[in-house]
JSON list of C-alpha atoms in Angstrom, two decimals:
[
{"chain": "A", "resi": 1, "resn": "MET", "atom": "CA", "xyz": [0.00, 0.00, 0.00]},
{"chain": "A", "resi": 2, "resn": "PRO", "atom": "CA", "xyz": [1.39, 3.46, -0.85]},
{"chain": "A", "resi": 3, "resn": "LYS", "atom": "CA", "xyz": [2.55, 5.69, 1.97]},
{"chain": "A", "resi": 4, "resn": "LEU", "atom": "CA", "xyz": [1.80, 9.37, 2.48]},
{"chain": "A", "resi": 5, "resn": "LYS", "atom": "CA", "xyz": [4.58, 11.13, 4.37]},
{"chain": "A", "resi": 6, "resn": "ILE", "atom": "CA", "xyz": [3.55, 14.42, 5.96]},
{"chain": "A", "resi": 7, "resn": "VAL", "atom": "CA", "xyz": [6.58, 16.66, 6.48]},
{"chain": "A", "resi": 8, "resn": "GLU", "atom": "CA", "xyz": [5.14, 18.81, 9.32]},
{"chain": "A", "resi": 9, "resn": "LEU", "atom": "CA", "xyz": [4.22, 15.77, 11.40]},
{"chain": "A", "resi": 10, "resn": "ASN", "atom": "CA", "xyz": [7.16, 13.54, 10.42]},
{"chain": "A", "resi": 11, "resn": "LYS", "atom": "CA", "xyz": [4.50, 10.88, 10.03]},
{"chain": "A", "resi": 12, "resn": "GLU", "atom": "CA", "xyz": [3.71, 8.22, 7.42]},
{"chain": "A", "resi": 13, "resn": "LEU", "atom": "CA", "xyz": [0.19, 7.02, 6.69]},
{"chain": "A", "resi": 14, "resn": "ASP", "atom": "CA", "xyz": [-0.86, 4.03, 4.61]},
{"chain": "A", "resi": 15, "resn": "ILE", "atom": "CA", "xyz": [-3.49, 5.23, 2.15]},
{"chain": "A", "resi": 16, "resn": "GLU", "atom": "CA", "xyz": [-5.06, 3.03, -0.51]},
{"chain": "A", "resi": 17, "resn": "GLN", "atom": "CA", "xyz": [-4.54, 3.99, -4.12]},
{"chain": "A", "resi": 18, "resn": "GLY", "atom": "CA", "xyz": [-7.53, 5.97, -5.45]},
{"chain": "A", "resi": 19, "resn": "ILE", "atom": "CA", "xyz": [-8.57, 7.41, -2.06]},
{"chain": "A", "resi": 20, "resn": "PRO", "atom": "CA", "xyz": [-8.54, 11.23, -1.87]},
{"chain": "A", "resi": 21, "resn": "ILE", "atom": "CA", "xyz": [-5.63, 12.35, 0.30]},
{"chain": "A", "resi": 22, "resn": "LEU", "atom": "CA", "xyz": [-7.83, 14.51, 2.54]},
{"chain": "A", "resi": 23, "resn": "MET", "atom": "CA", "xyz": [-10.16, 11.58, 3.23]},
{"chain": "A", "resi": 24, "resn": "GLY", "atom": "CA", "xyz": [-7.37, 9.05, 3.77]},
{"chain": "A", "resi": 25, "resn": "ALA", "atom": "CA", "xyz": [-5.56, 11.31, 6.21]},
{"chain": "A", "resi": 26, "resn": "SER", "atom": "CA", "xyz": [-8.77, 12.26, 8.05]},
{"chain": "A", "resi": 27, "resn": "LEU", "atom": "CA", "xyz": [-9.70, 8.59, 8.54]},
{"chain": "A", "resi": 28, "resn": "GLN", "atom": "CA", "xyz": [-6.37, 8.19, 10.35]},
{"chain": "A", "resi": 29, "resn": "GLY", "atom": "CA", "xyz": [-6.84, 11.22, 12.60]},
{"chain": "A", "resi": 30, "resn": "VAL", "atom": "CA", "xyz": [-4.90, 13.81, 10.57]},
{"chain": "A", "resi": 31, "resn": "ASN", "atom": "CA", "xyz": [-7.29, 16.66, 9.85]},
{"chain": "A", "resi": 32, "resn": "PHE", "atom": "CA", "xyz": [-6.01, 19.62, 7.90]},
{"chain": "A", "resi": 33, "resn": "GLY", "atom": "CA", "xyz": [-9.08, 21.62, 7.07]},
{"chain": "A", "resi": 34, "resn": "PHE", "atom": "CA", "xyz": [-11.79, 21.85, 4.51]},
{"chain": "A", "resi": 35, "resn": "ILE", "atom": "CA", "xyz": [-14.34, 24.62, 4.86]},
{"chain": "A", "resi": 36, "resn": "CYS", "atom": "CA", "xyz": [-16.32, 23.55, 1.78]},
{"chain": "A", "resi": 37, "resn": "GLY", "atom": "CA", "xyz": [-16.77, 19.93, 2.85]},
{"chain": "A", "resi": 38, "resn": "GLY", "atom": "CA", "xyz": [-14.22, 18.58, 0.36]},
{"chain": "A", "resi": 39, "resn": "ASN", "atom": "CA", "xyz": [-15.99, 19.89, -2.74]},
{"chain": "A", "resi": 40, "resn": "ALA", "atom": "CA", "xyz": [-13.10, 21.80, -4.37]},
{"chain": "A", "resi": 41, "resn": "ALA", "atom": "CA", "xyz": [-14.69, 25.15, -3.60]},
{"chain": "A", "resi": 42, "resn": "CYS", "atom": "CA", "xyz": [-12.38, 26.77, -1.04]},
{"chain": "A", "resi": 43, "resn": "GLY", "atom": "CA", "xyz": [-8.74, 25.64, -1.32]},
{"chain": "A", "resi": 44, "resn": "THR", "atom": "CA", "xyz": [-8.21, 25.22, 2.44]},
{"chain": "A", "resi": 45, "resn": "CYS", "atom": "CA", "xyz": [-6.98, 21.64, 1.91]},
{"chain": "A", "resi": 46, "resn": "THR", "atom": "CA", "xyz": [-4.12, 22.65, -0.39]},
{"chain": "A", "resi": 47, "resn": "ILE", "atom": "CA", "xyz": [-1.07, 20.41, -0.13]},
{"chain": "A", "resi": 48, "resn": "VAL", "atom": "CA", "xyz": [2.41, 20.90, -1.58]},
{"chain": "A", "resi": 49, "resn": "VAL", "atom": "CA", "xyz": [3.81, 17.78, -3.23]},
{"chain": "A", "resi": 50, "resn": "LYS", "atom": "CA", "xyz": [7.50, 17.37, -2.37]},
{"chain": "A", "resi": 51, "resn": "GLU", "atom": "CA", "xyz": [8.15, 13.89, -3.79]},
{"chain": "A", "resi": 52, "resn": "GLY", "atom": "CA", "xyz": [6.16, 11.32, -5.75]},
{"chain": "A", "resi": 53, "resn": "ALA", "atom": "CA", "xyz": [4.09, 13.61, -7.99]},
{"chain": "A", "resi": 54, "resn": "ASP", "atom": "CA", "xyz": [4.69, 11.29, -10.94]},
{"chain": "A", "resi": 55, "resn": "SER", "atom": "CA", "xyz": [2.37, 8.67, -9.36]},
{"chain": "A", "resi": 56, "resn": "LEU", "atom": "CA", "xyz": [-0.58, 11.10, -9.21]},
{"chain": "A", "resi": 57, "resn": "LYS", "atom": "CA", "xyz": [-3.30, 11.50, -11.83]},
{"chain": "A", "resi": 58, "resn": "PRO", "atom": "CA", "xyz": [-3.60, 14.91, -13.48]},
{"chain": "A", "resi": 59, "resn": "ARG", "atom": "CA", "xyz": [-6.02, 17.39, -11.91]},
{"chain": "A", "resi": 60, "resn": "ASN", "atom": "CA", "xyz": [-9.70, 16.69, -12.52]},
{"chain": "A", "resi": 61, "resn": "ALA", "atom": "CA", "xyz": [-12.02, 19.44, -13.84]},
{"chain": "A", "resi": 62, "resn": "LYS", "atom": "CA", "xyz": [-13.05, 20.70, -10.37]},
{"chain": "A", "resi": 63, "resn": "GLU", "atom": "CA", "xyz": [-9.47, 20.88, -9.14]},
{"chain": "A", "resi": 64, "resn": "SER", "atom": "CA", "xyz": [-8.26, 22.49, -12.37]},
{"chain": "A", "resi": 65, "resn": "PHE", "atom": "CA", "xyz": [-10.88, 25.22, -12.12]},
{"chain": "A", "resi": 66, "resn": "LEU", "atom": "CA", "xyz": [-9.99, 26.15, -8.53]},
{"chain": "A", "resi": 67, "resn": "ALA", "atom": "CA", "xyz": [-6.24, 25.77, -9.10]},
{"chain": "A", "resi": 68, "resn": "LYS", "atom": "CA", "xyz": [-6.46, 28.27, -11.95]},
{"chain": "A", "resi": 69, "resn": "ALA", "atom": "CA", "xyz": [-8.54, 30.70, -9.88]},
{"chain": "A", "resi": 70, "resn": "MET", "atom": "CA", "xyz": [-6.10, 30.41, -6.95]},
{"chain": "A", "resi": 71, "resn": "MET", "atom": "CA", "xyz": [-3.04, 30.48, -9.23]},
{"chain": "A", "resi": 72, "resn": "LEU", "atom": "CA", "xyz": [-1.67, 27.30, -7.69]},
{"chain": "A", "resi": 73, "resn": "GLY", "atom": "CA", "xyz": [1.67, 26.00, -8.90]},
{"chain": "A", "resi": 74, "resn": "ASP", "atom": "CA", "xyz": [2.09, 22.55, -10.41]},
{"chain": "A", "resi": 75, "resn": "ASP", "atom": "CA", "xyz": [3.33, 21.24, -7.05]},
{"chain": "A", "resi": 76, "resn": "GLN", "atom": "CA", "xyz": [0.21, 22.49, -5.22]},
{"chain": "A", "resi": 77, "resn": "ARG", "atom": "CA", "xyz": [-2.80, 20.20, -5.21]},
{"chain": "A", "resi": 78, "resn": "LEU", "atom": "CA", "xyz": [-6.16, 20.04, -3.44]},
{"chain": "A", "resi": 79, "resn": "GLY", "atom": "CA", "xyz": [-6.21, 17.26, -0.86]},
{"chain": "A", "resi": 80, "resn": "CYS", "atom": "CA", "xyz": [-9.94, 16.74, -1.38]},
{"chain": "A", "resi": 81, "resn": "GLN", "atom": "CA", "xyz": [-9.55, 16.01, -5.09]},
{"chain": "A", "resi": 82, "resn": "THR", "atom": "CA", "xyz": [-6.08, 14.47, -5.38]},
{"chain": "A", "resi": 83, "resn": "GLU", "atom": "CA", "xyz": [-6.30, 10.71, -5.13]},
{"chain": "A", "resi": 84, "resn": "MET", "atom": "CA", "xyz": [-3.44, 8.70, -3.71]},
{"chain": "A", "resi": 85, "resn": "GLY", "atom": "CA", "xyz": [-1.41, 7.25, -6.55]},
{"chain": "A", "resi": 86, "resn": "SER", "atom": "CA", "xyz": [0.39, 3.93, -6.86]},
{"chain": "A", "resi": 87, "resn": "GLY", "atom": "CA", "xyz": [3.61, 5.14, -5.24]},
{"chain": "A", "resi": 88, "resn": "ASP", "atom": "CA", "xyz": [4.73, 6.80, -2.04]},
{"chain": "A", "resi": 89, "resn": "LEU", "atom": "CA", "xyz": [4.09, 10.53, -1.72]},
{"chain": "A", "resi": 90, "resn": "THR", "atom": "CA", "xyz": [5.75, 13.19, 0.45]},
{"chain": "A", "resi": 91, "resn": "VAL", "atom": "CA", "xyz": [3.73, 16.34, 1.07]},
{"chain": "A", "resi": 92, "resn": "SER", "atom": "CA", "xyz": [3.75, 19.53, 3.06]},
{"chain": "A", "resi": 93, "resn": "ILE", "atom": "CA", "xyz": [0.38, 20.64, 4.38]},
{"chain": "A", "resi": 94, "resn": "PRO", "atom": "CA", "xyz": [0.37, 24.41, 5.02]},
{"chain": "A", "resi": 95, "resn": "ALA", "atom": "CA", "xyz": [-2.92, 24.20, 6.98]},
{"chain": "A", "resi": 96, "resn": "LEU", "atom": "CA", "xyz": [-1.19, 22.23, 9.73]},
{"chain": "A", "resi": 97, "resn": "GLY", "atom": "CA", "xyz": [0.71, 25.39, 10.64]},
{"chain": "A", "resi": 98, "resn": "ARG", "atom": "CA", "xyz": [-2.44, 27.52, 10.90]},
{"chain": "A", "resi": 99, "resn": "PRO", "atom": "CA", "xyz": [-4.73, 27.89, 13.90]},
{"chain": "A", "resi": 100, "resn": "ALA", "atom": "CA", "xyz": [-7.81, 25.67, 13.73]},
{"chain": "A", "resi": 101, "resn": "SER", "atom": "CA", "xyz": [-10.11, 28.67, 13.83]},
{"chain": "A", "resi": 102, "resn": "PRO", "atom": "CA", "xyz": [-9.72, 32.40, 13.32]},
{"chain": "A", "resi": 103, "resn": "PHE", "atom": "CA", "xyz": [-11.50, 32.76, 16.66]},
{"chain": "A", "resi": 104, "resn": "SER", "atom": "CA", "xyz": [-8.55, 31.15, 18.44]},
{"chain": "A", "resi": 105, "resn": "LEU", "atom": "CA", "xyz": [-6.37, 34.13, 17.58]},
{"chain": "A", "resi": 106, "resn": "PRO", "atom": "CA", "xyz": [-6.15, 37.00, 20.08]},
{"chain": "A", "resi": 107, "resn": "PHE", "atom": "CA", "xyz": [-8.09, 40.06, 19.04]},
{"chain": "A", "resi": 108, "resn": "PRO", "atom": "CA", "xyz": [-5.95, 43.09, 18.17]},
{"chain": "A", "resi": 109, "resn": "ARG", "atom": "CA", "xyz": [-5.95, 45.73, 20.86]}
]
C-alpha cells in the first residue's frame, strides 16, 4: 500500500490507491481543514507535493478550475480532489501550521 509522508508531522500514513488524500488522512486522525466539505470550492486543503508527484493522476475538472482561480503552482494540489497514486508521496500541508479557527487568535488591541 502506498505511503503518504507528511513533512510537518514527520508521520507516514498508509493510504489506498484511489482514495482522496484529505479523506485518507482524516480517517487516520490527521485533519487539515476543509471549509467547503471537500468539494473543491475553497482551497483550504491545499497540499504541496515534495516527492512522488509522478504517481498522481492529473487534476480533474473541479481541481483544475480552482487551481487556476487560486493560481496554484504545479506542485500544489487540493487534498480533497487528489487521489493517492500507486507510489509513495511526500507532502507539506500548510494548513497544519495555521490555527484551527480564526476565533482562536487574540483580538488586536
